[in-house]
Tab-separated table of C-alpha atoms in Angstrom:
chain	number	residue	atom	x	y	z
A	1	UNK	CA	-5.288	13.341	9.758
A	2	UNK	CA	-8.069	14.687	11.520
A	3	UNK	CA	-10.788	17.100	10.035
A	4	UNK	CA	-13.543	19.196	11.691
A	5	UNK	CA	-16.883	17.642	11.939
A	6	UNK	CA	-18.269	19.956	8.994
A	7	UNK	CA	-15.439	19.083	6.894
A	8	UNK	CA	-16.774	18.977	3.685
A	9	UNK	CA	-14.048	16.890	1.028
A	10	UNK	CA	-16.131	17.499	-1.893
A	11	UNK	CA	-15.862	21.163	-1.167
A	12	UNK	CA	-12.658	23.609	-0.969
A	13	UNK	CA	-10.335	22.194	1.153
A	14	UNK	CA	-7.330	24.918	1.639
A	15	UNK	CA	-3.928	23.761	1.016
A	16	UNK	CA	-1.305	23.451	3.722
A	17	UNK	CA	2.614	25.021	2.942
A	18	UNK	CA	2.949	21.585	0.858
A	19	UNK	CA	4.179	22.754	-2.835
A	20	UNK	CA	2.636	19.767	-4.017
A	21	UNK	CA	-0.725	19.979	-2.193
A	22	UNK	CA	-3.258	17.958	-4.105
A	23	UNK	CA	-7.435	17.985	-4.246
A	24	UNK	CA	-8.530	15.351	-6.748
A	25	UNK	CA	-11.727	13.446	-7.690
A	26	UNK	CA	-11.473	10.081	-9.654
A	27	UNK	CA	-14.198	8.242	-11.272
A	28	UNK	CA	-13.920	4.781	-13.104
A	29	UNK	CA	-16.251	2.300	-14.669
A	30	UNK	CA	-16.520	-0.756	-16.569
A	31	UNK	CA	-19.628	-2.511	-18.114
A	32	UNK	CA	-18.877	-5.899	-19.041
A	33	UNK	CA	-22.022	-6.240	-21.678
A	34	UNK	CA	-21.004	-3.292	-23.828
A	35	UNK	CA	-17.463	-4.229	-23.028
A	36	UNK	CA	-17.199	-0.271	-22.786
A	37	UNK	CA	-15.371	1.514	-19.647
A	38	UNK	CA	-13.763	4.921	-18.777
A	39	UNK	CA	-10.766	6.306	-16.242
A	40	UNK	CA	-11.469	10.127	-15.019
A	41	UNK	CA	-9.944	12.447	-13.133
A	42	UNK	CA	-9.323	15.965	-11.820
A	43	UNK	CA	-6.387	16.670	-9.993
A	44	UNK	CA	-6.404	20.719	-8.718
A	45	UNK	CA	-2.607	21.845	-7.138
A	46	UNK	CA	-3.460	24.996	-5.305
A	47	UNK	CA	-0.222	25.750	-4.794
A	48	UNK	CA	1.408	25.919	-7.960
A	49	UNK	CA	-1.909	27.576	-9.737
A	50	UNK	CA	-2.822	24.558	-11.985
A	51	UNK	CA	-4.869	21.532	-13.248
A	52	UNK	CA	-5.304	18.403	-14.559
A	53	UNK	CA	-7.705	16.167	-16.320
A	54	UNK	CA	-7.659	12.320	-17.577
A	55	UNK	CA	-10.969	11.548	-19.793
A	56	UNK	CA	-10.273	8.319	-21.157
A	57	UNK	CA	-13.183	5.919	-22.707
A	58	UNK	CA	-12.418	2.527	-24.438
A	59	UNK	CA	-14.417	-0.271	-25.700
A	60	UNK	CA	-13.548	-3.832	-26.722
A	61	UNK	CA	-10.347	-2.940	-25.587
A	62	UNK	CA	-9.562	0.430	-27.742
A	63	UNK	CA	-10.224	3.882	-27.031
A	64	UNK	CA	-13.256	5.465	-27.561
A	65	UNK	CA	-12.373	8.852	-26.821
A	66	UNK	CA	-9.498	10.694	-25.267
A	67	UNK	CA	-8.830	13.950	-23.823
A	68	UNK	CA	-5.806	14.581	-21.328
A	69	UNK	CA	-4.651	17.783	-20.210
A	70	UNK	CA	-1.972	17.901	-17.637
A	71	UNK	CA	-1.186	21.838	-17.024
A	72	UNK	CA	-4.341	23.732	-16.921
A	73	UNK	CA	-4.948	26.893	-15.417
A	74	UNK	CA	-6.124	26.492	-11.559
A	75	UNK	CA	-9.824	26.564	-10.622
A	76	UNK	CA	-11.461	26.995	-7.109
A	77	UNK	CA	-14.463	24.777	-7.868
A	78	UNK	CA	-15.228	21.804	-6.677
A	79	UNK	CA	-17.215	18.814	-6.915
A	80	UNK	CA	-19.596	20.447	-3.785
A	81	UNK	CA	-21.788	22.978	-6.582
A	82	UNK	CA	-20.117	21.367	-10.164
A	83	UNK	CA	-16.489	21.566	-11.386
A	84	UNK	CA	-16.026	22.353	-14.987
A	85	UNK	CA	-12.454	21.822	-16.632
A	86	UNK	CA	-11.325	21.172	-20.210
A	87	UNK	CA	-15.767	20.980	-20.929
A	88	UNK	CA	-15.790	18.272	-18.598
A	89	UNK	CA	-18.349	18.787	-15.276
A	90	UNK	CA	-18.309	16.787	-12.200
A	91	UNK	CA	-20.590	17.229	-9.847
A	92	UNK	CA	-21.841	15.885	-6.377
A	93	UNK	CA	-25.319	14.989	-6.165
A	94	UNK	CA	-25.868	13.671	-3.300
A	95	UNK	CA	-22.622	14.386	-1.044
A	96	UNK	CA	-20.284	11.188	-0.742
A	97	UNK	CA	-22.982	9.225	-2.435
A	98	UNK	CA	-23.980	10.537	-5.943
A	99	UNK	CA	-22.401	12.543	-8.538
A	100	UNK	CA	-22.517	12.766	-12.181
A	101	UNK	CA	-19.503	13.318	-14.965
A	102	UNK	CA	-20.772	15.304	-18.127
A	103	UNK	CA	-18.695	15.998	-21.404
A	104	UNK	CA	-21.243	16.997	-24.502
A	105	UNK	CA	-19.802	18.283	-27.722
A	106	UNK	CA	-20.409	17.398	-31.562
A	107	UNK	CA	-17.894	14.206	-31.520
A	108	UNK	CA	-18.729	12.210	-27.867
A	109	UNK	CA	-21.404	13.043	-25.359
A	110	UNK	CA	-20.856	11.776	-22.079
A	111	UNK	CA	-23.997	11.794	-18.970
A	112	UNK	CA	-23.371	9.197	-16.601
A	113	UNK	CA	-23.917	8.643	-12.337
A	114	UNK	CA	-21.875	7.048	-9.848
A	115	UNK	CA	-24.165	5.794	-6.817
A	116	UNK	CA	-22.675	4.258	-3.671
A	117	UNK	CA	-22.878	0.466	-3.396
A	118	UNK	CA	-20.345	0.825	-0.878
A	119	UNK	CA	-19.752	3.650	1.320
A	120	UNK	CA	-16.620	6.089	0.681
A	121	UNK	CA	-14.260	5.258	3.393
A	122	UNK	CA	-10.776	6.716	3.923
A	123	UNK	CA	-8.873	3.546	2.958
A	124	UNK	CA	-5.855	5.227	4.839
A	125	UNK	CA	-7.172	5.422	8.463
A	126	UNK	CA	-8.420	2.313	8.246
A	127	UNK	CA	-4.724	0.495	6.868
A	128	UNK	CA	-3.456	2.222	10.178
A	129	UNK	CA	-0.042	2.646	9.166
A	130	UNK	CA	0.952	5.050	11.556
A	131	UNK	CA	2.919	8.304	11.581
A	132	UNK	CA	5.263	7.059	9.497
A	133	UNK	CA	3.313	5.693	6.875
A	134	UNK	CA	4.421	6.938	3.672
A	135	UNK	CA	0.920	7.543	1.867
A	136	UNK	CA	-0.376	9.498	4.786
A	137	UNK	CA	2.620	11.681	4.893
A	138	UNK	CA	3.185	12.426	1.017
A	139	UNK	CA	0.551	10.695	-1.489
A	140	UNK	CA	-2.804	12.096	0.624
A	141	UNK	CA	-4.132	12.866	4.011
A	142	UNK	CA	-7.318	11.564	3.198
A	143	UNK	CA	-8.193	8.924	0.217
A	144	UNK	CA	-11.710	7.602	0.737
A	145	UNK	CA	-12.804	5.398	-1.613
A	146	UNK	CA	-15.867	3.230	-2.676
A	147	UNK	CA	-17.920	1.694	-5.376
A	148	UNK	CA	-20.951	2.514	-6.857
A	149	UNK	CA	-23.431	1.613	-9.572
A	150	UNK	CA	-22.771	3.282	-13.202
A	151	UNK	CA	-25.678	4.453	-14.940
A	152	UNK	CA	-26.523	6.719	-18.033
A	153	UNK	CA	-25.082	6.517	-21.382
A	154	UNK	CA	-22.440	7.545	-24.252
A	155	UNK	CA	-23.135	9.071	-27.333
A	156	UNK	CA	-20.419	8.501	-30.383
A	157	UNK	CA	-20.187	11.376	-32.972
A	158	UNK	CA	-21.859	9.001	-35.353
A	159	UNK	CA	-25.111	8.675	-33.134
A	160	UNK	CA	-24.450	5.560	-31.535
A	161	UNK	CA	-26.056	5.605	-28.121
A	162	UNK	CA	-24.447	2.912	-25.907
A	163	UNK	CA	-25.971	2.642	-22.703
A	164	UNK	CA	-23.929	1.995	-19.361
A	165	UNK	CA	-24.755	-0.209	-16.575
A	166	UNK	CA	-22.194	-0.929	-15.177
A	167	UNK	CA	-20.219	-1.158	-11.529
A	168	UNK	CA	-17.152	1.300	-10.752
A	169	UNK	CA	-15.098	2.739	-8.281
A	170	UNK	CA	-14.487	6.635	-7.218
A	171	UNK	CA	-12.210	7.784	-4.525
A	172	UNK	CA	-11.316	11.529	-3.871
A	173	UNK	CA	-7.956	12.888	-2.107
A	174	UNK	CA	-6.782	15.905	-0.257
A	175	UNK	CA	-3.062	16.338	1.039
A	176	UNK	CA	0.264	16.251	-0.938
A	177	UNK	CA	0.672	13.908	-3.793
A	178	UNK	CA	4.483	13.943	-4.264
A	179	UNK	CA	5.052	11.509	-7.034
A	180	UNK	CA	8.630	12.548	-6.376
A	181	UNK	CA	8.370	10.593	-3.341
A	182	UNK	CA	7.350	7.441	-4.629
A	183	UNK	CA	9.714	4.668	-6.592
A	184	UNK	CA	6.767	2.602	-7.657
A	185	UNK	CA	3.388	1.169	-6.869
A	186	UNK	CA	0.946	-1.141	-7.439
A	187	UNK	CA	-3.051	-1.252	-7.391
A	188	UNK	CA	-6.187	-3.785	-7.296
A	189	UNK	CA	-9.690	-2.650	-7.328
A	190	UNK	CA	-11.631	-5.662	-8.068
A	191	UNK	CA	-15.596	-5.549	-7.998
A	192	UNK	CA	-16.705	-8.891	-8.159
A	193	UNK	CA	-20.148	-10.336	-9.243
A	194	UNK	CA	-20.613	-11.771	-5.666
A	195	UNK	CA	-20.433	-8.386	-3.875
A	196	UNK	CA	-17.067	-8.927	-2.444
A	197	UNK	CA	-14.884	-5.950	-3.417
A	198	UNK	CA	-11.100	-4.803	-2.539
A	199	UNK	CA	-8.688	-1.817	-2.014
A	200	UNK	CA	-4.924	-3.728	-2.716
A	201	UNK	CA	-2.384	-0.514	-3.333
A	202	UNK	CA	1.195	-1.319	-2.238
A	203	UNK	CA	3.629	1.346	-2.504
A	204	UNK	CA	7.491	1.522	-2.315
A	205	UNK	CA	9.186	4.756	-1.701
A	206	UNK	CA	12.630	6.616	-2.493
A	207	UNK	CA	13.967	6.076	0.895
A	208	UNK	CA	13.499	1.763	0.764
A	209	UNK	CA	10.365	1.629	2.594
A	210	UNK	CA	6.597	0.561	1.967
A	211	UNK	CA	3.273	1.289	2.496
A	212	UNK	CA	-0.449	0.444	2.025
A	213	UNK	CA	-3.775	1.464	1.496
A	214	UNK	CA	-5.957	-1.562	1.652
A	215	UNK	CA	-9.514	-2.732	2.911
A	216	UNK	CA	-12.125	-5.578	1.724
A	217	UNK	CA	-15.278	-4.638	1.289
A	218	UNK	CA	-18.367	-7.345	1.790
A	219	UNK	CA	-21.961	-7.483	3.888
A	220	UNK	CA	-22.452	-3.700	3.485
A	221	UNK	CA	-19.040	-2.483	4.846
A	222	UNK	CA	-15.638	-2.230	4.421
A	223	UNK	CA	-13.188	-4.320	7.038
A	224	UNK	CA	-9.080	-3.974	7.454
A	225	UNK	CA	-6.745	-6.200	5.964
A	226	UNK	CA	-4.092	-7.947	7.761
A	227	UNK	CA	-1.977	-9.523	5.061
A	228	UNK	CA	-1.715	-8.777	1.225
A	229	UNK	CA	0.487	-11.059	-1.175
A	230	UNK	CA	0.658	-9.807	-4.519
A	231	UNK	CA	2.654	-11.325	-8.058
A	232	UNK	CA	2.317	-9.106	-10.685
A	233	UNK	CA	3.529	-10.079	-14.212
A	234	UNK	CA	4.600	-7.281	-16.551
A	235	UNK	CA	4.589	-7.343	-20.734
A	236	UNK	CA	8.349	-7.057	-22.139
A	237	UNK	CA	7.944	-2.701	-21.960
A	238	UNK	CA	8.250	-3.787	-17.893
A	239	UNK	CA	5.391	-0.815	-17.194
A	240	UNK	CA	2.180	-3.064	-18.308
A	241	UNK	CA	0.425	-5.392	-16.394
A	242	UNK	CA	-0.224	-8.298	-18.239
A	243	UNK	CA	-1.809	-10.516	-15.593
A	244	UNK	CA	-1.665	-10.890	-11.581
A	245	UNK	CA	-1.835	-13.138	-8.580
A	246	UNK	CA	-3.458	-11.787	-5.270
A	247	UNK	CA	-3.921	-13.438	-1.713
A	248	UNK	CA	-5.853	-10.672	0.618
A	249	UNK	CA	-6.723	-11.999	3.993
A	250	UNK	CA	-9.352	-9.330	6.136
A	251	UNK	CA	-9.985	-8.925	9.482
A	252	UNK	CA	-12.204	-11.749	9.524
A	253	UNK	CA	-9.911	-13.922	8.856
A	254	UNK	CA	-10.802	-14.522	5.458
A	255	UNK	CA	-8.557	-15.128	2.485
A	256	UNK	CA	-9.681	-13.989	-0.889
A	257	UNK	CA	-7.814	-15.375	-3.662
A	258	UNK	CA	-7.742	-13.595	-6.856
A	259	UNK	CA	-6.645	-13.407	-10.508
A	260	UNK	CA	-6.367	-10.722	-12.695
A	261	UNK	CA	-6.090	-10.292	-17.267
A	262	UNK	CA	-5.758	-6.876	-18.659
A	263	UNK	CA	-8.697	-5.346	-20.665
A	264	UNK	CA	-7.787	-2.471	-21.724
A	265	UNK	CA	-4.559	0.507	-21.020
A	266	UNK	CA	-3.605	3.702	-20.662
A	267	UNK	CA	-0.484	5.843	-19.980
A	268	UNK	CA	-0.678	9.218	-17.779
A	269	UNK	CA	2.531	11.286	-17.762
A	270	UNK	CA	3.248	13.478	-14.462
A	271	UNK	CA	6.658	14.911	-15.635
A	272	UNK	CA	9.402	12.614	-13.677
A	273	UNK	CA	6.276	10.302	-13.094
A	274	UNK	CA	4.072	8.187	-14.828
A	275	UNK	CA	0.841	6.106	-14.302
A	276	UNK	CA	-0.421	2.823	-15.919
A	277	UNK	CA	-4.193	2.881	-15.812
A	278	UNK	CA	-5.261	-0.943	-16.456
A	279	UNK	CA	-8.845	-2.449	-16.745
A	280	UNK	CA	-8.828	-5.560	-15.214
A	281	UNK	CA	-10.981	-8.430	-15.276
A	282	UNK	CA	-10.607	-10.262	-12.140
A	283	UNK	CA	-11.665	-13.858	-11.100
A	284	UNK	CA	-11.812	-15.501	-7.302
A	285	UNK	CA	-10.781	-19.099	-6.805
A	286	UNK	CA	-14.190	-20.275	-6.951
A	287	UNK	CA	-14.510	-18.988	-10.715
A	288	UNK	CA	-16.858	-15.839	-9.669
A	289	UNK	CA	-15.796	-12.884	-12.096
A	290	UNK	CA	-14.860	-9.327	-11.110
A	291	UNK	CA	-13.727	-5.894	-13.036
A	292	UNK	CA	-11.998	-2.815	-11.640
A	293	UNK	CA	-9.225	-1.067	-11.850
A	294	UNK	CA	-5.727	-2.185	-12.625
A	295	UNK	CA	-2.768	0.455	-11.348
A	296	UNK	CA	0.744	0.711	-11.202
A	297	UNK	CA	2.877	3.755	-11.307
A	298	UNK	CA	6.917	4.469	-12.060
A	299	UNK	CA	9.419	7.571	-10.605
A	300	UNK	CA	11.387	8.419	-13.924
A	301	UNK	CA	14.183	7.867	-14.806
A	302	UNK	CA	12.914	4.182	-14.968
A	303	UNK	CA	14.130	1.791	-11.526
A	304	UNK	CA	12.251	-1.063	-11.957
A	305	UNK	CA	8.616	-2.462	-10.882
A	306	UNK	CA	10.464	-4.562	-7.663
A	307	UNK	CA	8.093	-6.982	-9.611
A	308	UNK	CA	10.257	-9.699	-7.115
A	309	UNK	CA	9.237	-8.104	-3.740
C-alpha cells in the first residue's frame, strides 16, 4: 500500500472502514549471558474503541514478570510523543531507529532501548506477493521490521539489577489484522552472532491459500527471498514448537541453513485466536549461534499446524 511521503507510522495513522483495523508496536529481546529476554506489544483497534498489551519477561527459561491485558480502553497515542497503557510507556526516540519501553513500579522496573542494527523495512513490499497476497490484504498494510541492539536494565522487586545487552527485533503494523482470516502460521526471526539475520513467516489462510513475509538481512541491508523450506516439530499439546528445520535461499543466491531449540514460551489469547510466542535459539550449518523470535499462531476451534505442508 502506498503512503504519503510524510507518512509518519510511529504516529496516528487513521483507520480505514476495516472493523478490525490494527496499529501495533512490538518489541522483543534476548540476552544470551543473563539468559534473560522479553516479548512486548501494543496492539490499538480504532475501530472497535480498544487495546491491548503483552509484557512478558523470562529468564533461564521461566517468567520473570507478566502482565497481559487484552481489552483495554482505546488510546490515541502513539509511539511518535510516548504511549502509555496498563503503566507501560513506549516511546520513539529517534523515529524508526530508537525507542525505549518503560514499566517502573514497587515489584519490576523495566528501562531498556532498542537501536537499529538493521534498518526497519516493510517485510511485505519487499516479499512482493501481489494483490492477492493474503497478509497485505488482511494481517497489515505495512509490517516493517528490523533489529536492533538492547540496552538498559531490569530491576526485580527484591533489588536485583540485571543488566541487558542484548540483540532483538521490533516491527510495527498498520492495516487490518483479522486473525479470523488466518488458519495458522508460522515465524523465524533468527539474529545470529555472524550478522546474518532473517524474516521466515509463512501463513495459511481460511480459504486454502498461503502467504509470506520474508527477507534476509546481511552487509547492512535487507535482500528478498526466493525460496523458504521450513519443518517445524511440535510438543504432544500440537501448539509448541519444540525444535525446527529451515532452508532460506535470498536473492543472492544464497542458502542459509538453520536450526532452531525452544528457550522459553508463552501463550497470547485473541478470542477465536491464539499466539505461541517462542524464544528460540538458532544455529547455521556452520555451528554459528543465533536467538530471536519463535512464532506460530492457531484460528480456534483447533485445525491443525499443516505441520506436513
Amino acid at each position: 500500500m502506498n503512503y504519503p511521503k510524510n507518512f509518519d507510522p510511529e504516529g496516528y495513522c487513521p483507520a480505514n472502514e476495516h472493523p478490525d483495523w490494527n496499529q501495533s508496536f512490538y518489541f522483543n529481546f534476548y540476552d544470551p549471558a543473563t539468559q534473560t529476554g522479553g516479548f512486548i506489544r501494543v496492539g490499538i483497534l480504532e475501530n472497535r474503541k480498544e487495546a491491548n498489551l503483552w509484557f512478558i519477561f523470562f529468564r533461564d527459561g521461566r517468567p520473570l514478570f507478566t502482565r497481559l491485558n487484552m481489552n483495554l480502553p482505546y488510546t490515541r497515542e502513539r509511539l511518535t510523543g510516548g504511549l502509555t497503557i496498563a503503566d507501560v510507556t513506549l516511546r520513539s526516540i529517534d523515529p524508526l531507529r530508537k525507542a525505549e519501553v518503560l514499566f517502573d513500579n514497587d515489584q519490576f522496573k523495566v528501562a531498556l532501548e532498542w537501536d537499529a542494527i538493521l534498518p526497519m523495512t516493510d517485510s511485505i513490499e519487499l516479499t512482493g506477493g501481489g494483490g492477492d497476497d493474503g497478509f497485505a490484504k488482511e494481517m497489515s498494510h505495512y509490517h516493517p521490521e528490523g533489529t536492533c541492539r538492547v540496552t538498559g536494565s531490569i530491576t526485580l522487586r527484591d533489588g536485583e539489577r540485571i543488566p541487558i545487552d542484548a540483540k532483538g527485533f521490533r516491527d510495527l503494523s498498520v492495516g487490518p489484522r483479522n486473525w479470523d482470516y488466518m488458519r495458522h502460521y508460522r515465524l523465524a526471526w533468527p539474529i545470529f552472532d555472524n550478522g546474518l539475520s532473517i524474516v521466515a513467516v509463512h501463513g495459511f489462510s481460511t480459504t486454502g491459500k498461503d502467504a509470506w513475509m520474508r527477507m534476509v538481512g546481511k552487509d547492512g541491508r535487507w535482500l528478498a527471498v526466493t525460496d523458504v523450506r521450513e519443518r517445524i516439530e511440535f510438543e504432544d499439546d500440537d501448539i509448541t514448537m519444540r525444535t525446527g528445520e529451515w532452508q532460506v535461499t535470498d536473492a543472492d543466491g544464497d542458502t542459509h541453513e538453520f536450526t532452531s531449540r525452544r528457550i522459553f514460551r508463552w501463550t497470547f489469547p485473541f478470542d477465536t485466536f491464539v499466539v505461541t510466542e517462542h524464544m528460540m535459539e538458532y544455529r547455521l550449518a556452520d555451528g554459528t549461534l543465533g536467538y530471536g523470535l519463535g512464532e506460530c499462531g492457531f484460528r480456534l476451534p483447533w485445525a491443525g499446524n499443516n505441520e506436513n505442508i
